[in-house]
């Protein structure tokens, strides 16, 4: 289980794991864009920025970077209204090789007010045991 320092209290209270490593892959729990005080911004753009900051912190804690992301699934409560803002923000931080990306519209997300949620799979090769 990968738990950034900033999420330790939330993990203790909820019992969820922000990320689990399986071999060379890291599977991140879905991230929404709620603020640290528990409030949810009104726009998908701001929610995306906050959610991606959480994802990047989890990746850093595990020894990865945004370049480690190999698969991204985004869930949207109104894909027609919000996709452009989400796409713009993702393109600002992602780089070649781009991850596989699936965008899905859903009726609602678990967090009240959430408009977007991201699920990430990252590739984090383990150091070779035979390396000098």
Tab-separated table of N, CA, C and O in Angstrom:
chain	number	residue	atom	x	y	z
A	1	UNK	N	0.853	-1.175	0.000
A	1	UNK	CA	0.000	0.000	0.000
A	1	UNK	C	0.901	1.241	0.000
A	1	UNK	O	1.850	1.325	0.764
A	2	UNK	N	0.582	2.194	-0.877
A	2	UNK	CA	1.324	3.442	-0.991
A	2	UNK	C	0.470	4.550	-0.383
A	2	UNK	O	-0.647	4.792	-0.839
A	3	UNK	N	0.988	5.215	0.646
A	3	UNK	CA	0.224	6.256	1.343
A	3	UNK	C	1.090	7.502	1.517
A	3	UNK	O	1.982	7.527	2.366
A	4	UNK	N	0.831	8.559	0.737
A	4	UNK	CA	1.548	9.818	0.952
A	4	UNK	C	1.216	10.375	2.340
A	4	UNK	O	0.116	10.161	2.859
A	5	UNK	N	2.157	11.084	2.925
A	5	UNK	CA	1.981	11.649	4.253
A	5	UNK	C	0.676	12.446	4.362
A	5	UNK	O	-0.049	12.334	5.350
A	6	UNK	N	0.346	13.238	3.346
A	6	UNK	CA	-0.847	14.082	3.382
A	6	UNK	C	-2.151	13.290	3.425
A	6	UNK	O	-3.185	13.821	3.797
A	7	UNK	N	-2.109	12.013	3.054
A	7	UNK	CA	-3.326	11.204	3.019
A	7	UNK	C	-3.438	10.216	4.176
A	7	UNK	O	-4.401	9.461	4.255
A	8	UNK	N	-2.479	10.221	5.085
A	8	UNK	CA	-2.487	9.229	6.163
A	8	UNK	C	-3.754	9.269	7.011
A	8	UNK	O	-4.322	8.226	7.333
A	9	UNK	N	-4.211	10.445	7.401
A	9	UNK	CA	-5.429	10.543	8.218
A	9	UNK	C	-6.645	10.051	7.451
A	9	UNK	O	-7.499	9.349	8.001
A	10	UNK	N	-6.747	10.422	6.167
A	10	UNK	CA	-7.883	9.986	5.353
A	10	UNK	C	-7.893	8.474	5.199
A	10	UNK	O	-8.948	7.838	5.256
A	11	UNK	N	-6.729	7.886	5.037
A	11	UNK	CA	-6.630	6.431	4.896
A	11	UNK	C	-7.035	5.752	6.198
A	11	UNK	O	-7.782	4.765	6.193
A	12	UNK	N	-6.562	6.283	7.314
A	12	UNK	CA	-6.914	5.700	8.612
A	12	UNK	C	-8.421	5.762	8.853
A	12	UNK	O	-9.016	4.812	9.369
A	13	UNK	N	-9.045	6.853	8.449
A	13	UNK	CA	-10.484	7.021	8.670
A	13	UNK	C	-11.328	6.179	7.722
A	13	UNK	O	-12.374	5.661	8.104
A	14	UNK	N	-10.863	6.025	6.482
A	14	UNK	CA	-11.685	5.355	5.474
A	14	UNK	C	-11.327	3.893	5.241
A	14	UNK	O	-12.140	3.119	4.764
A	15	UNK	N	-10.075	3.545	5.501
A	15	UNK	CA	-9.636	2.180	5.252
A	15	UNK	C	-9.311	1.890	3.798
A	15	UNK	O	-9.080	0.748	3.440
A	16	UNK	N	-9.274	2.907	2.939
A	16	UNK	CA	-8.933	2.678	1.534
A	16	UNK	C	-7.436	2.783	1.334
A	16	UNK	O	-6.722	3.369	2.146
A	17	UNK	N	-6.957	2.219	0.255
A	17	UNK	CA	-5.555	2.305	-0.107
A	17	UNK	C	-5.423	3.241	-1.304
A	17	UNK	O	-6.029	2.986	-2.341
A	18	UNK	N	-4.662	4.322	-1.201
A	18	UNK	CA	-4.498	5.225	-2.334
A	18	UNK	C	-3.875	4.546	-3.554
A	18	UNK	O	-4.172	4.895	-4.676
A	19	UNK	N	-3.010	3.553	-3.299
A	19	UNK	CA	-2.376	2.836	-4.403
A	19	UNK	C	-1.826	1.513	-3.891
A	19	UNK	O	-1.425	1.400	-2.737
A	20	UNK	N	-1.806	0.545	-4.792
A	20	UNK	CA	-1.261	-0.773	-4.473
A	20	UNK	C	-0.295	-1.146	-5.584
A	20	UNK	O	-0.616	-1.030	-6.772
A	21	UNK	N	0.876	-1.603	-5.178
A	21	UNK	CA	1.870	-2.061	-6.145
A	21	UNK	C	1.707	-3.556	-6.360
A	21	UNK	O	1.563	-4.322	-5.413
A	22	UNK	N	1.738	-3.966	-7.617
A	22	UNK	CA	1.705	-5.382	-7.996
A	22	UNK	C	2.800	-5.571	-9.037
A	22	UNK	O	2.638	-5.165	-10.200
A	23	UNK	N	3.917	-6.128	-8.613
A	23	UNK	CA	5.048	-6.280	-9.520
A	23	UNK	C	5.550	-4.926	-9.968
A	23	UNK	O	5.838	-4.066	-9.148
A	24	UNK	N	5.630	-4.727	-11.275
A	24	UNK	CA	6.105	-3.462	-11.832
A	24	UNK	C	4.996	-2.439	-12.048
A	24	UNK	O	5.237	-1.392	-12.641
A	25	UNK	N	3.790	-2.733	-11.586
A	25	UNK	CA	2.663	-1.839	-11.822
A	25	UNK	C	2.108	-1.279	-10.521
A	25	UNK	O	2.077	-1.955	-9.492
A	26	UNK	N	1.666	-0.038	-10.599
A	26	UNK	CA	1.041	0.643	-9.483
A	26	UNK	C	-0.383	0.979	-9.893
A	26	UNK	O	-0.603	1.623	-10.924
A	27	UNK	N	-1.343	0.530	-9.104
A	27	UNK	CA	-2.756	0.765	-9.371
A	27	UNK	C	-3.261	1.797	-8.361
A	27	UNK	O	-3.228	1.542	-7.149
A	28	UNK	N	-3.697	2.945	-8.871
A	28	UNK	CA	-4.164	4.016	-7.996
A	28	UNK	C	-5.675	3.966	-7.852
A	28	UNK	O	-6.400	3.735	-8.836
A	29	UNK	N	-6.131	4.207	-6.632
A	29	UNK	CA	-7.565	4.352	-6.374
A	29	UNK	C	-8.059	5.593	-7.112
A	29	UNK	O	-7.309	6.560	-7.282
A	30	UNK	N	-9.313	5.604	-7.514
A	30	UNK	CA	-9.878	6.761	-8.191
A	30	UNK	C	-9.690	8.033	-7.383
A	30	UNK	O	-9.882	8.037	-6.167
A	31	UNK	N	-9.292	9.110	-8.057
A	31	UNK	CA	-9.046	10.397	-7.400
A	31	UNK	C	-10.042	11.428	-7.900
A	31	UNK	O	-10.184	11.631	-9.106
A	32	UNK	N	-10.734	12.059	-6.958
A	32	UNK	CA	-11.611	13.173	-7.281
A	32	UNK	C	-10.943	14.464	-6.839
A	32	UNK	O	-9.913	14.450	-6.169
A	33	UNK	N	-11.551	15.592	-7.169
A	33	UNK	CA	-10.935	16.887	-6.928
A	33	UNK	C	-11.431	17.639	-5.726
A	33	UNK	O	-11.542	18.861	-5.771
A	34	UNK	N	-11.704	16.935	-4.639
A	34	UNK	CA	-12.100	17.624	-3.416
A	34	UNK	C	-10.908	18.307	-2.771
A	34	UNK	O	-9.791	17.804	-2.811
A	35	UNK	N	-11.166	19.470	-2.186
A	35	UNK	CA	-10.117	20.201	-1.476
A	35	UNK	C	-9.782	19.507	-0.158
A	35	UNK	O	-10.544	18.675	0.336
A	36	UNK	N	-8.664	19.892	0.440
A	36	UNK	CA	-8.223	19.308	1.713
A	36	UNK	C	-9.256	19.516	2.821
A	36	UNK	O	-9.374	18.684	3.717
A	37	UNK	N	-10.035	20.592	2.745
A	37	UNK	CA	-11.050	20.846	3.773
A	37	UNK	C	-12.355	20.084	3.514
A	37	UNK	O	-13.333	20.244	4.239
A	38	UNK	N	-12.378	19.264	2.452
A	38	UNK	CA	-13.539	18.445	2.147
A	38	UNK	C	-14.528	19.070	1.181
A	38	UNK	O	-15.451	18.403	0.720
A	39	UNK	N	-14.346	20.332	0.838
A	39	UNK	CA	-15.258	20.970	-0.102
A	39	UNK	C	-14.899	20.582	-1.533
A	39	UNK	O	-13.757	20.238	-1.836
A	40	UNK	N	-15.900	20.643	-2.403
A	40	UNK	CA	-15.721	20.275	-3.805
A	40	UNK	C	-15.882	21.530	-4.672
A	40	UNK	O	-16.914	22.192	-4.604
A	41	UNK	N	-14.870	21.887	-5.459
A	41	UNK	CA	-15.006	23.030	-6.362
A	41	UNK	C	-16.165	22.820	-7.334
A	41	UNK	O	-16.558	21.683	-7.620
A	42	UNK	N	-16.680	23.913	-7.865
A	42	UNK	CA	-17.826	23.840	-8.775
A	42	UNK	C	-17.446	23.401	-10.186
A	42	UNK	O	-18.263	22.825	-10.887
A	43	UNK	N	-16.217	23.687	-10.613
A	43	UNK	CA	-15.863	23.423	-12.013
A	43	UNK	C	-15.044	22.144	-12.178
A	43	UNK	O	-14.242	21.781	-11.312
A	44	UNK	N	-15.236	21.509	-13.311
A	44	UNK	CA	-14.443	20.321	-13.641
A	44	UNK	C	-12.976	20.690	-13.792
A	44	UNK	O	-12.096	19.881	-13.462
A	45	UNK	N	-12.683	21.891	-14.258
A	45	UNK	CA	-11.293	22.315	-14.431
A	45	UNK	C	-10.559	22.336	-13.089
A	45	UNK	O	-9.465	21.779	-12.958
A	46	UNK	N	-11.151	22.971	-12.088
A	46	UNK	CA	-10.497	23.035	-10.777
A	46	UNK	C	-10.447	21.657	-10.128
A	46	UNK	O	-9.444	21.286	-9.507
A	47	UNK	N	-11.507	20.884	-10.279
A	47	UNK	CA	-11.503	19.522	-9.741
A	47	UNK	C	-10.391	18.695	-10.387
A	47	UNK	O	-9.722	17.908	-9.713
A	48	UNK	N	-10.190	18.866	-11.676
A	48	UNK	CA	-9.140	18.137	-12.382
A	48	UNK	C	-7.771	18.509	-11.832
A	48	UNK	O	-6.939	17.629	-11.567
A	49	UNK	N	-7.517	19.798	-11.637
A	49	UNK	CA	-6.226	20.242	-11.107
A	49	UNK	C	-5.945	19.617	-9.738
A	49	UNK	O	-4.840	19.136	-9.473
A	50	UNK	N	-6.940	19.606	-8.869
A	50	UNK	CA	-6.763	19.060	-7.516
A	50	UNK	C	-6.564	17.547	-7.577
A	50	UNK	O	-5.675	17.001	-6.912
A	51	UNK	N	-7.382	16.867	-8.372
A	51	UNK	CA	-7.268	15.403	-8.478
A	51	UNK	C	-5.908	15.008	-9.042
A	51	UNK	O	-5.268	14.072	-8.542
A	52	UNK	N	-5.438	15.707	-10.056
A	52	UNK	CA	-4.143	15.376	-10.649
A	52	UNK	C	-2.995	15.664	-9.682
A	52	UNK	O	-2.004	14.930	-9.657
A	53	UNK	N	-3.119	16.685	-8.861
A	53	UNK	CA	-2.105	16.952	-7.840
A	53	UNK	C	-2.036	15.786	-6.860
A	53	UNK	O	-0.943	15.368	-6.453
A	54	UNK	N	-3.187	15.227	-6.481
A	54	UNK	CA	-3.209	14.058	-5.594
A	54	UNK	C	-2.541	12.859	-6.267
A	54	UNK	O	-1.729	12.161	-5.658
A	55	UNK	N	-2.880	12.639	-7.523
A	55	UNK	CA	-2.302	11.519	-8.276
A	55	UNK	C	-0.784	11.658	-8.352
A	55	UNK	O	-0.042	10.697	-8.128
A	56	UNK	N	-0.300	12.858	-8.654
A	56	UNK	CA	1.140	13.071	-8.778
A	56	UNK	C	1.850	12.855	-7.441
A	56	UNK	O	2.961	12.320	-7.406
A	57	UNK	N	1.217	13.233	-6.337
A	57	UNK	CA	1.818	13.006	-5.022
A	57	UNK	C	1.922	11.510	-4.717
A	57	UNK	O	2.919	11.038	-4.181
A	58	UNK	N	0.899	10.767	-5.063
A	58	UNK	CA	0.942	9.309	-4.865
A	58	UNK	C	2.042	8.698	-5.725
A	58	UNK	O	2.819	7.861	-5.258
A	59	UNK	N	2.133	9.122	-6.984
A	59	UNK	CA	3.181	8.616	-7.865
A	59	UNK	C	4.574	8.927	-7.307
A	59	UNK	O	5.454	8.065	-7.299
A	60	UNK	N	4.787	10.161	-6.836
A	60	UNK	CA	6.086	10.542	-6.264
A	60	UNK	C	6.417	9.684	-5.047
A	60	UNK	O	7.555	9.239	-4.879
A	61	UNK	N	5.419	9.452	-4.201
A	61	UNK	CA	5.638	8.635	-3.005
A	61	UNK	C	6.085	7.228	-3.381
A	61	UNK	O	6.906	6.618	-2.696
A	62	UNK	N	5.567	6.729	-4.504
A	62	UNK	CA	5.910	5.377	-4.963
A	62	UNK	C	7.190	5.340	-5.785
A	62	UNK	O	7.631	4.275	-6.200
A	63	UNK	N	7.778	6.504	-6.053
A	63	UNK	CA	9.007	6.545	-6.837
A	63	UNK	C	8.778	6.771	-8.316
A	63	UNK	O	9.685	6.559	-9.122
A	64	UNK	N	7.587	7.203	-8.687
A	64	UNK	CA	7.273	7.428	-10.095
A	64	UNK	C	7.100	8.897	-10.426
A	64	UNK	O	7.292	9.772	-9.588
A	65	UNK	N	6.729	9.140	-11.668
A	65	UNK	CA	6.467	10.488	-12.175
A	65	UNK	C	5.241	10.413	-13.072
A	65	UNK	O	4.709	9.329	-13.329
A	66	UNK	N	4.836	11.536	-13.593
A	66	UNK	CA	3.721	11.537	-14.535
A	66	UNK	C	4.060	10.682	-15.758
A	66	UNK	O	3.179	10.086	-16.374
A	67	UNK	N	5.336	10.562	-16.078
A	67	UNK	CA	5.762	9.729	-17.193
A	67	UNK	C	5.590	8.237	-16.944
A	67	UNK	O	5.683	7.436	-17.862
A	68	UNK	N	5.323	7.865	-15.696
A	68	UNK	CA	5.102	6.454	-15.351
A	68	UNK	C	3.690	5.984	-15.698
A	68	UNK	O	3.424	4.783	-15.724
A	69	UNK	N	2.786	6.920	-15.952
A	69	UNK	CA	1.385	6.584	-16.211
A	69	UNK	C	1.260	5.888	-17.566
A	69	UNK	O	1.676	6.422	-18.589
A	70	UNK	N	0.698	4.674	-17.560
A	70	UNK	CA	0.497	3.933	-18.807
A	70	UNK	C	-0.971	3.823	-19.176
A	70	UNK	O	-1.298	3.588	-20.337
A	71	UNK	N	-1.857	3.982	-18.196
A	71	UNK	CA	-3.294	3.915	-18.481
A	71	UNK	C	-4.025	4.900	-17.593
A	71	UNK	O	-3.744	5.031	-16.411
A	72	UNK	N	-4.984	5.587	-18.193
A	72	UNK	CA	-5.790	6.585	-17.502
A	72	UNK	C	-7.245	6.353	-17.884
A	72	UNK	O	-7.560	6.224	-19.072
A	73	UNK	N	-8.099	6.272	-16.884
A	73	UNK	CA	-9.535	6.232	-17.130
A	73	UNK	C	-10.132	7.437	-16.424
A	73	UNK	O	-9.859	7.659	-15.239
A	74	UNK	N	-10.898	8.236	-17.154
A	74	UNK	CA	-11.566	9.383	-16.534
A	74	UNK	C	-13.070	9.143	-16.581
A	74	UNK	O	-13.610	8.676	-17.580
A	75	UNK	N	-13.703	9.449	-15.469
A	75	UNK	CA	-15.155	9.306	-15.331
A	75	UNK	C	-15.733	10.709	-15.211
A	75	UNK	O	-15.262	11.509	-14.399
A	76	UNK	N	-16.756	10.994	-16.007
A	76	UNK	CA	-17.330	12.339	-16.088
A	76	UNK	C	-18.837	12.276	-15.857
A	76	UNK	O	-19.514	11.409	-16.419
A	77	UNK	N	-19.359	13.215	-15.067
A	77	UNK	CA	-20.806	13.264	-14.881
A	77	UNK	C	-21.490	14.043	-16.005
A	77	UNK	O	-22.696	13.903	-16.201
A	78	UNK	N	-20.743	14.856	-16.741
A	78	UNK	CA	-21.278	15.569	-17.906
A	78	UNK	C	-20.136	15.732	-18.903
A	78	UNK	O	-19.487	16.776	-18.974
A	79	UNK	N	-19.894	14.677	-19.660
A	79	UNK	CA	-18.721	14.649	-20.541
A	79	UNK	C	-18.789	15.735	-21.612
A	79	UNK	O	-17.765	16.311	-21.970
A	80	UNK	N	-19.986	16.051	-22.102
A	80	UNK	CA	-20.100	17.089	-23.130
A	80	UNK	C	-19.678	18.451	-22.596
A	80	UNK	O	-18.986	19.210	-23.277
A	81	UNK	N	-20.061	18.769	-21.374
A	81	UNK	CA	-19.741	20.073	-20.797
A	81	UNK	C	-18.303	20.160	-20.299
A	81	UNK	O	-17.702	21.233	-20.333
A	82	UNK	N	-17.758	19.053	-19.828
A	82	UNK	CA	-16.490	19.100	-19.096
A	82	UNK	C	-15.269	18.552	-19.817
A	82	UNK	O	-14.140	18.800	-19.404
A	83	UNK	N	-15.451	17.802	-20.892
A	83	UNK	CA	-14.310	17.111	-21.499
A	83	UNK	C	-13.207	18.063	-21.943
A	83	UNK	O	-12.028	17.804	-21.719
A	84	UNK	N	-13.560	19.151	-22.554
A	84	UNK	CA	-12.547	20.074	-23.076
A	84	UNK	C	-11.640	20.599	-21.967
A	84	UNK	O	-10.414	20.646	-22.124
A	85	UNK	N	-12.217	20.993	-20.839
A	85	UNK	CA	-11.415	21.507	-19.725
A	85	UNK	C	-10.503	20.422	-19.162
A	85	UNK	O	-9.334	20.671	-18.852
A	86	UNK	N	-11.014	19.212	-19.032
A	86	UNK	CA	-10.220	18.096	-18.521
A	86	UNK	C	-9.093	17.780	-19.503
A	86	UNK	O	-7.930	17.617	-19.109
A	87	UNK	N	-9.418	17.703	-20.773
A	87	UNK	CA	-8.426	17.401	-21.811
A	87	UNK	C	-7.306	18.438	-21.810
A	87	UNK	O	-6.123	18.079	-21.893
A	88	UNK	N	-7.652	19.701	-21.697
A	88	UNK	CA	-6.655	20.773	-21.693
A	88	UNK	C	-5.682	20.603	-20.530
A	88	UNK	O	-4.466	20.728	-20.695
A	89	UNK	N	-6.206	20.297	-19.356
A	89	UNK	CA	-5.345	20.154	-18.185
A	89	UNK	C	-4.482	18.893	-18.260
A	89	UNK	O	-3.316	18.911	-17.868
A	90	UNK	N	-5.050	17.807	-18.764
A	90	UNK	CA	-4.249	16.588	-18.920
A	90	UNK	C	-3.117	16.808	-19.917
A	90	UNK	O	-1.981	16.407	-19.687
A	91	UNK	N	-3.415	17.458	-21.038
A	91	UNK	CA	-2.390	17.702	-22.059
A	91	UNK	C	-1.274	18.596	-21.530
A	91	UNK	O	-0.142	18.525	-21.998
A	92	UNK	N	-1.582	19.432	-20.538
A	92	UNK	CA	-0.568	20.327	-19.974
A	92	UNK	C	0.464	19.563	-19.143
A	92	UNK	O	1.597	20.025	-18.999
A	93	UNK	N	0.096	18.390	-18.600
A	93	UNK	CA	1.059	17.673	-17.749
A	93	UNK	C	1.560	16.372	-18.364
A	93	UNK	O	2.633	15.911	-18.004
A	94	UNK	N	0.803	15.772	-19.263
A	94	UNK	CA	1.230	14.507	-19.870
A	94	UNK	C	2.192	14.779	-21.024
A	94	UNK	O	2.152	15.824	-21.652
A	95	UNK	N	3.068	13.818	-21.281
A	95	UNK	CA	4.002	13.956	-22.390
A	95	UNK	C	4.202	12.592	-23.037
A	95	UNK	O	3.730	11.574	-22.553
A	96	UNK	N	4.900	12.590	-24.156
A	96	UNK	CA	5.162	11.353	-24.898
A	96	UNK	C	6.005	10.391	-24.070
A	96	UNK	O	6.920	10.869	-23.383
A	97	UNK	N	5.783	9.137	-24.112
A	97	UNK	CA	4.639	8.510	-24.768
A	97	UNK	C	3.380	8.701	-23.929
A	97	UNK	O	3.400	8.530	-22.700
A	98	UNK	N	2.315	9.111	-24.578
A	98	UNK	CA	1.053	9.356	-23.880
A	98	UNK	C	0.449	8.039	-23.407
A	98	UNK	O	0.570	7.016	-24.079
A	99	UNK	N	-0.212	8.068	-22.255
A	99	UNK	CA	-0.851	6.839	-21.770
A	99	UNK	C	-2.098	6.511	-22.579
A	99	UNK	O	-2.659	7.384	-23.251
A	100	UNK	N	-2.524	5.273	-22.499
A	100	UNK	CA	-3.831	4.901	-23.053
A	100	UNK	C	-4.876	5.621	-22.201
A	100	UNK	O	-4.731	5.713	-20.983
A	101	UNK	N	-5.935	6.132	-22.840
A	101	UNK	CA	-6.934	6.919	-22.094
A	101	UNK	C	-8.328	6.527	-22.542
A	101	UNK	O	-8.638	6.531	-23.733
A	102	UNK	N	-9.163	6.205	-21.574
A	102	UNK	CA	-10.574	5.950	-21.812
A	102	UNK	C	-11.373	6.953	-20.994
A	102	UNK	O	-11.128	7.105	-19.789
A	103	UNK	N	-12.307	7.656	-21.625
A	103	UNK	CA	-13.173	8.615	-20.939
A	103	UNK	C	-14.597	8.065	-20.962
A	103	UNK	O	-15.095	7.678	-22.016
A	104	UNK	N	-15.227	8.040	-19.802
A	104	UNK	CA	-16.543	7.430	-19.649
A	104	UNK	C	-17.481	8.402	-18.946
A	104	UNK	O	-17.093	9.033	-17.961
A	105	UNK	N	-18.706	8.510	-19.439
A	105	UNK	CA	-19.711	9.300	-18.723
A	105	UNK	C	-20.481	8.382	-17.785
A	105	UNK	O	-20.847	7.261	-18.153
A	106	UNK	N	-20.697	8.869	-16.560
A	106	UNK	CA	-21.420	8.115	-15.538
A	106	UNK	C	-22.557	8.981	-14.992
A	106	UNK	O	-22.527	10.201	-15.112
A	107	UNK	N	-23.541	8.332	-14.380
A	107	UNK	CA	-24.676	9.067	-13.823
A	107	UNK	C	-24.249	9.951	-12.655
A	107	UNK	O	-24.703	11.088	-12.521
A	108	UNK	N	-23.386	9.428	-11.797
A	108	UNK	CA	-22.862	10.210	-10.682
A	108	UNK	C	-21.629	9.530	-10.129
A	108	UNK	O	-21.357	8.375	-10.421
A	109	UNK	N	-20.902	10.289	-9.325
A	109	UNK	CA	-19.716	9.768	-8.652
A	109	UNK	C	-19.991	9.736	-7.149
A	109	UNK	O	-20.896	10.406	-6.659
A	110	UNK	N	-19.195	8.963	-6.420
A	110	UNK	CA	-19.434	8.761	-4.998
A	110	UNK	C	-19.398	10.054	-4.187
A	110	UNK	O	-20.210	10.265	-3.308
A	111	UNK	N	-18.439	10.931	-4.465
A	111	UNK	CA	-18.320	12.191	-3.718
A	111	UNK	C	-19.362	13.190	-4.222
A	111	UNK	O	-19.391	13.500	-5.419
A	112	UNK	N	-20.221	13.700	-3.337
A	112	UNK	CA	-21.211	14.710	-3.759
A	112	UNK	C	-20.526	15.904	-4.418
A	112	UNK	O	-19.529	16.420	-3.914
A	113	UNK	N	-21.035	16.297	-5.562
A	113	UNK	CA	-20.488	17.433	-6.293
A	113	UNK	C	-19.345	17.096	-7.221
A	113	UNK	O	-18.916	17.943	-8.008
A	114	UNK	N	-18.829	15.884	-7.155
A	114	UNK	CA	-17.720	15.510	-8.030
A	114	UNK	C	-18.197	15.432	-9.469
A	114	UNK	O	-19.228	14.835	-9.765
A	115	UNK	N	-17.440	16.049	-10.363
A	115	UNK	CA	-17.767	16.051	-11.788
A	115	UNK	C	-16.835	15.138	-12.581
A	115	UNK	O	-17.160	14.721	-13.683
A	116	UNK	N	-15.657	14.849	-12.007
A	116	UNK	CA	-14.659	14.033	-12.703
A	116	UNK	C	-13.874	13.209	-11.679
A	116	UNK	O	-13.665	13.648	-10.549
A	117	UNK	N	-13.491	12.013	-12.091
A	117	UNK	CA	-12.655	11.143	-11.264
A	117	UNK	C	-11.667	10.445	-12.177
A	117	UNK	O	-12.002	10.106	-13.319
A	118	UNK	N	-10.439	10.247	-11.677
A	118	UNK	CA	-9.391	9.627	-12.471
A	118	UNK	C	-8.925	8.336	-11.825
A	118	UNK	O	-8.682	8.285	-10.627
A	119	UNK	N	-8.783	7.312	-12.637
A	119	UNK	CA	-8.190	6.039	-12.212
A	119	UNK	C	-6.939	5.848	-13.055
A	119	UNK	O	-6.980	5.978	-14.283
A	120	UNK	N	-5.833	5.541	-12.397
A	120	UNK	CA	-4.523	5.514	-13.047
A	120	UNK	C	-3.845	4.168	-12.829
A	120	UNK	O	-3.911	3.597	-11.744
A	121	UNK	N	-3.153	3.693	-13.858
A	121	UNK	CA	-2.228	2.571	-13.738
A	121	UNK	C	-0.870	3.095	-14.195
A	121	UNK	O	-0.754	3.714	-15.255
A	122	UNK	N	0.143	2.864	-13.363
A	122	UNK	CA	1.498	3.329	-13.687
A	122	UNK	C	2.450	2.143	-13.750
A	122	UNK	O	2.246	1.130	-13.072
A	123	UNK	N	3.466	2.283	-14.556
A	123	UNK	CA	4.506	1.252	-14.677
A	123	UNK	C	5.742	1.765	-13.946
A	123	UNK	O	6.311	2.803	-14.298
A	124	UNK	N	6.136	1.030	-12.912
A	124	UNK	CA	7.299	1.399	-12.101
A	124	UNK	C	8.228	0.191	-12.004
A	124	UNK	O	8.113	-0.618	-11.082
A	125	UNK	N	9.118	0.036	-12.970
A	125	UNK	CA	10.024	-1.118	-12.921
A	125	UNK	C	10.800	-1.151	-11.614
A	125	UNK	O	11.272	-0.120	-11.139
A	126	UNK	N	10.892	-2.325	-11.029
A	126	UNK	CA	11.658	-2.488	-9.801
A	126	UNK	C	13.126	-2.583	-10.164
A	126	UNK	O	13.495	-3.133	-11.207
A	127	UNK	N	14.005	-2.048	-9.301
A	127	UNK	CA	15.439	-2.148	-9.577
A	127	UNK	C	15.854	-3.615	-9.687
A	127	UNK	O	15.363	-4.455	-8.946
A	128	UNK	N	16.733	-3.862	-10.617
A	128	UNK	CA	17.229	-5.221	-10.799
A	128	UNK	C	18.049	-5.644	-9.590
A	128	UNK	O	18.892	-4.877	-9.101
A	129	UNK	N	17.804	-6.841	-9.129
A	129	UNK	CA	18.565	-7.348	-7.979
A	129	UNK	C	20.007	-7.660	-8.366
A	129	UNK	O	20.863	-7.778	-7.509
A	130	UNK	N	20.264	-7.787	-9.654
A	130	UNK	CA	21.619	-8.121	-10.094
A	130	UNK	C	22.390	-6.884	-10.585
A	130	UNK	O	23.518	-7.011	-11.011
A	131	UNK	N	21.756	-5.712	-10.505
A	131	UNK	CA	22.436	-4.512	-10.984
A	131	UNK	C	23.623	-4.201	-10.069
A	131	UNK	O	23.554	-4.397	-8.875
A	132	UNK	N	24.710	-3.672	-10.658
A	132	UNK	CA	25.906	-3.350	-9.857
A	132	UNK	C	25.657	-2.211	-8.903
A	132	UNK	O	24.839	-1.426	-8.990
